[in-house]
Coordinates of N, CA and C in Angstrom, one line a residue:
M1 N 188.2 -79.4 123.1 CA 188.5 -79.4 121.7 C 188.5 -78.1 121.1
S2 N 189.2 -77.9 120.1 CA 189.3 -76.6 119.5 C 188.1 -76.2 118.7
K3 N 187.9 -74.9 118.5 CA 186.8 -74.4 117.7 C 187.0 -74.8 116.2
K4 N 188.2 -75.0 115.8 CA 188.5 -75.4 114.4 C 187.9 -76.8 114.2
F5 N 188.0 -77.7 115.2 CA 187.5 -79.0 115.0 C 186.0 -79.0 114.9
Y6 N 185.3 -78.2 115.8 CA 183.9 -78.1 115.7 C 183.4 -77.5 114.4
G7 N 184.1 -76.5 113.9 CA 183.7 -75.9 112.6 C 183.9 -76.9 111.5
S8 N 185.0 -77.7 111.5 CA 185.2 -78.7 110.5 C 184.1 -79.8 110.6
F9 N 183.8 -80.2 111.8 CA 182.8 -81.2 112.0 C 181.5 -80.8 111.5
T10 N 181.0 -79.5 111.8 CA 179.8 -79.0 111.4 C 179.7 -78.9 109.8
L11 N 180.8 -78.4 109.3 CA 180.9 -78.3 107.8 C 180.8 -79.7 107.2
G12 N 181.5 -80.7 107.7 CA 181.4 -82.0 107.2 C 180.0 -82.6 107.3
M13 N 179.3 -82.3 108.4 CA 177.9 -82.8 108.5 C 177.0 -82.1 107.5
L14 N 177.2 -80.9 107.2 CA 176.3 -80.2 106.2 C 176.6 -80.7 104.8
V15 N 177.9 -80.8 104.5 CA 178.3 -81.3 103.2 C 177.8 -82.7 103.0
G16 N 178.0 -83.6 104.0 CA 177.6 -85.0 103.9 C 176.1 -85.1 103.8
G17 N 175.4 -84.2 104.5 CA 173.9 -84.2 104.4 C 173.5 -83.9 103.0
A18 N 174.1 -82.9 102.4 CA 173.8 -82.4 101.0 C 174.1 -83.5 100.0
I19 N 175.2 -84.1 100.1 CA 175.6 -85.2 99.2 C 174.6 -86.4 99.4
G20 N 174.3 -86.7 100.6 CA 173.3 -87.8 100.8 C 172.0 -87.5 100.2
T21 N 171.5 -86.3 100.4 CA 170.2 -85.9 99.8 C 170.2 -86.0 98.3
V22 N 171.3 -85.5 97.6 CA 171.4 -85.5 96.2 C 171.5 -87.0 95.7
A23 N 172.3 -87.8 96.4 CA 172.4 -89.2 96.0 C 171.1 -90.0 96.2
G24 N 170.4 -89.6 97.3 CA 169.1 -90.3 97.6 C 168.1 -89.9 96.5
M25 N 168.1 -88.7 96.0 CA 167.2 -88.3 94.9 C 167.5 -89.0 93.7
W26 N 168.8 -89.1 93.4 CA 169.2 -89.8 92.2 C 168.8 -91.2 92.1
V27 N 168.9 -91.9 93.2 CA 168.6 -93.3 93.3 C 167.1 -93.6 93.6
S28 N 166.4 -92.6 94.1 CA 165.0 -92.8 94.6 C 164.1 -93.3 93.6
P29 N 163.2 -94.2 93.9 CA 162.2 -94.7 93.0 C 161.0 -93.8 92.9
R30 N 160.9 -92.8 93.8 CA 159.8 -91.8 93.8 C 159.8 -91.0 92.6
H31 N 158.7 -90.4 92.3 CA 158.6 -89.5 91.2 C 159.4 -88.2 91.6
R32 N 160.0 -87.6 90.6 CA 160.9 -86.5 90.8 C 160.2 -85.3 91.5
A33 N 158.9 -85.1 91.2 CA 158.2 -84.0 91.8 C 158.0 -84.2 93.3
K34 N 157.8 -85.4 93.7 CA 157.6 -85.7 95.1 C 159.0 -85.6 95.8
A35 N 160.0 -86.0 95.1 CA 161.4 -85.8 95.6 C 161.8 -84.4 95.8
R36 N 161.3 -83.5 94.9 CA 161.6 -82.1 95.0 C 160.9 -81.5 96.2
V37 N 159.7 -81.9 96.4 CA 159.0 -81.4 97.6 C 159.7 -81.8 98.9
L38 N 160.1 -83.1 98.9 CA 160.8 -83.6 100.1 C 162.1 -82.9 100.3
L39 N 162.8 -82.6 99.1 CA 164.1 -81.9 99.2 C 163.9 -80.5 99.7
K40 N 162.8 -79.8 99.3 CA 162.5 -78.5 99.7 C 162.3 -78.4 101.2
K41 N 161.5 -79.4 101.7 CA 161.2 -79.5 103.2 C 162.5 -79.7 103.9
S42 N 163.3 -80.6 103.4 CA 164.6 -80.9 104.1 C 165.4 -79.6 104.1
A43 N 165.5 -78.9 103.0 CA 166.3 -77.7 102.9 C 165.8 -76.6 103.9
E44 N 164.5 -76.5 104.1 CA 163.9 -75.6 105.0 C 164.3 -75.9 106.4
A45 N 164.4 -77.2 106.7 CA 164.6 -77.7 108.1 C 166.2 -77.6 108.4
L46 N 167.0 -77.5 107.4 CA 168.4 -77.6 107.5 C 169.0 -76.4 108.5
P47 N 168.5 -75.2 108.4 CA 169.0 -74.1 109.3 C 168.7 -74.4 110.7
E48 N 167.5 -74.9 111.0 CA 167.1 -75.3 112.3 C 168.0 -76.4 112.9
L49 N 168.2 -77.4 112.0 CA 169.1 -78.5 112.5 C 170.5 -78.0 112.7
A50 N 171.0 -77.2 111.9 CA 172.4 -76.6 112.1 C 172.5 -75.8 113.4
E51 N 171.4 -75.0 113.7 CA 171.3 -74.2 114.9 C 171.3 -75.2 116.1
D52 N 170.6 -76.2 116.1 CA 170.5 -77.2 117.2 C 171.8 -77.8 117.4
L53 N 172.5 -78.2 116.3 CA 173.8 -78.8 116.3 C 174.8 -77.9 116.9
S54 N 174.8 -76.7 116.5 CA 175.7 -75.6 117.0 C 175.5 -75.4 118.5
S55 N 174.2 -75.3 118.9 CA 173.9 -75.1 120.3 C 174.4 -76.3 121.2
S56 N 174.2 -77.5 120.7 CA 174.7 -78.7 121.4 C 176.2 -78.7 121.5
V57 N 176.9 -78.4 120.4 CA 178.3 -78.3 120.5 C 178.8 -77.3 121.4
Q58 N 178.2 -76.1 121.4 CA 178.6 -75.0 122.3 C 178.4 -75.4 123.8
L59 N 177.3 -76.0 124.1 CA 177.0 -76.5 125.5 C 178.0 -77.5 125.9
E60 N 178.3 -78.4 125.0 CA 179.3 -79.5 125.4 C 180.7 -78.9 125.6
A61 N 181.0 -77.9 124.7 CA 182.3 -77.2 124.8 C 182.4 -76.5 126.2
H62 N 181.3 -75.8 126.5 CA 181.3 -75.0 127.8 C 181.4 -76.0 128.9
R63 N 180.8 -77.1 128.9 CA 180.9 -78.1 130.0 C 182.3 -78.7 130.1
L64 N 182.9 -79.0 129.0 CA 184.3 -79.5 129.0 C 185.2 -78.4 129.5
S65 N 185.0 -77.2 129.1 CA 185.8 -76.1 129.5 C 185.7 -75.9 131.0
G66 N 184.5 -76.0 131.6 CA 184.4 -75.9 133.0 C 185.1 -77.0 133.7
T67 N 185.0 -78.2 133.2 CA 185.7 -79.4 133.8 C 187.2 -79.2 133.8
A68 N 187.7 -78.7 132.6 CA 189.2 -78.5 132.5 C 189.6 -77.4 133.5
W69 N 188.8 -76.4 133.6 CA 189.1 -75.3 134.6 C 189.2 -75.8 136.0
H70 N 188.2 -76.6 136.4 CA 188.2 -77.2 137.7 C 189.5 -78.1 137.9
H71 N 189.8 -78.9 137.0 CA 191.0 -79.7 137.1 C 192.3 -78.8 137.2
W72 N 192.3 -77.8 136.4 CA 193.5 -76.9 136.5 C 193.6 -76.2 137.8
E73 N 192.5 -75.8 138.4 CA 192.5 -75.2 139.8 C 193.0 -76.2 140.8
Q74 N 192.6 -77.5 140.7 CA 193.1 -78.5 141.6 C 194.6 -78.7 141.5
T75 N 195.1 -78.7 140.2 CA 196.5 -78.9 140.0 C 197.3 -77.8 140.5
L76 N 196.8 -76.6 140.3 CA 197.5 -75.4 140.7 C 197.6 -75.4 142.3
G77 N 196.5 -75.8 143.0 CA 196.5 -75.9 144.4 C 197.6 -76.9 144.9
R78 N 197.7 -78.0 144.2 CA 198.7 -79.0 144.6 C 200.1 -78.5 144.4
W79 N 200.3 -77.7 143.3 CA 201.6 -77.1 143.0 C 202.0 -76.1 144.1
R80 N 201.0 -75.3 144.5 CA 201.3 -74.3 145.5 C 201.7 -75.0 146.8
E81 N 201.0 -76.1 147.2 CA 201.3 -76.8 148.4 C 202.6 -77.4 148.3
A82 N 203.0 -78.0 147.2 CA 204.3 -78.6 147.0 C 205.4 -77.6 147.1
I83 N 205.2 -76.4 146.5 CA 206.2 -75.4 146.6 C 206.4 -74.9 148.0
A84 N 205.3 -74.7 148.8 CA 205.4 -74.3 150.2 C 206.1 -75.4 151.0
V85 N 205.9 -76.6 150.8 CA 206.6 -77.7 151.5 C 208.1 -77.7 151.1
G86 N 208.3 -77.5 149.9 CA 209.7 -77.4 149.4 C 210.5 -76.3 150.1
I87 N 209.8 -75.1 150.1 CA 210.5 -73.9 150.8 C 210.7 -74.2 152.2
E88 N 209.8 -74.8 152.9 CA 209.9 -75.1 154.3 C 211.1 -76.1 154.5
A89 N 211.1 -77.1 153.7 CA 212.2 -78.1 153.8 C 213.5 -77.5 153.6
T90 N 213.6 -76.6 152.6 CA 214.9 -75.9 152.3 C 215.3 -75.1 153.5
Q91 N 214.4 -74.3 154.1 CA 214.7 -73.5 155.3 C 215.2 -74.4 156.5
Q92 N 214.6 -75.5 156.7 CA 215.0 -76.4 157.7 C 216.4 -76.9 157.5
E93 N 216.7 -77.3 156.2 CA 218.0 -77.8 155.8 C 219.0 -76.8 156.0
L94 N 218.7 -75.5 155.7 CA 219.7 -74.4 155.9 C 220.0 -74.2 157.3
Q95 N 218.9 -74.3 158.2 CA 219.1 -74.2 159.6 C 220.0 -75.3 160.1
N96 N 219.8 -76.5 159.7 CA 220.6 -77.7 160.1 C 222.1 -77.5 159.7
L97 N 222.3 -77.0 158.5 CA 223.6 -76.8 158.0 C 224.3 -75.7 158.8
N98 N 223.6 -74.6 159.1 CA 224.2 -73.5 159.9 C 224.5 -74.1 161.3
H99 N 223.6 -74.9 161.8 CA 223.9 -75.4 163.2 C 225.1 -76.3 163.1
I100 N 225.3 -77.2 162.1 CA 226.4 -78.1 162.0 C 227.7 -77.3 161.8
E101 N 227.6 -76.2 161.0 CA 228.8 -75.4 160.8 C 229.2 -74.6 162.0
T102 N 228.2 -74.2 162.8 CA 228.6 -73.5 164.1 C 229.2 -74.5 165.1
E103 N 228.7 -75.7 165.1 CA 229.3 -76.7 166.0 C 230.7 -77.1 165.6
T104 N 230.9 -77.2 164.2 CA 232.2 -77.5 163.7 C 233.2 -76.4 164.1
E105 N 232.8 -75.1 163.9 CA 233.7 -74.0 164.2 C 234.0 -74.0 165.7
T106 N 233.0 -74.3 166.6 CA 233.2 -74.3 168.0 C 234.2 -75.4 168.4
E107 N 234.1 -76.6 167.8 CA 235.0 -77.7 168.1 C 236.4 -77.4 167.5
T108 N 236.5 -76.8 166.4 CA 237.8 -76.4 165.8 C 238.5 -75.4 166.7
A109 N 237.7 -74.4 167.2 CA 238.3 -73.4 168.0 C 238.7 -74.0 169.4
A110 N 237.9 -74.9 169.9 CA 238.3 -75.5 171.2 C 239.5 -76.4 171.0
S111 N 239.6 -77.1 170.0 CA 240.8 -78.0 169.8 C 242.0 -77.2 169.4
S112 N 241.9 -76.1 168.8 CA 243.1 -75.3 168.5 C 243.6 -74.4 169.6
A113 N 242.7 -74.2 170.6 CA 243.1 -73.4 171.7 C 244.2 -74.1 172.5
P114 N 245.2 -73.3 173.1 CA 246.2 -73.9 173.9 C 245.7 -74.5 175.2
E115 N 246.1 -75.7 175.4 CA 245.7 -76.4 176.6 C 246.4 -75.8 177.8
E116 N 245.7 -75.7 178.9 CA 246.2 -75.1 180.1 C 246.8 -76.3 180.9
E117 N 248.0 -76.1 181.4 CA 248.7 -77.1 182.2 C 248.6 -76.9 183.6

């Protein structure tokens, strides 16, 4: 997946978390002072959570990149093999055509030669 997707996803997670926190404070039956303390602790933990999320996304992207590279190498190997087989088949067909052409010329030359009586 593209880096743009991961950046948008991370931004969405952060914005969603902030909106959820504010909405939770608004609806919360707790006293506002307790809610502020909880919000402060959550805000302090947010950079660490974002870093963990970023690391996880990078590791997964690296793993997927390695898998894609492996598949690409396999595909490239099959293409090389197919091209080599195609070249060999083409050379054989050219040899067959040259052989048929030579035989045809020999037969034509033999049939057009004057017959000896």
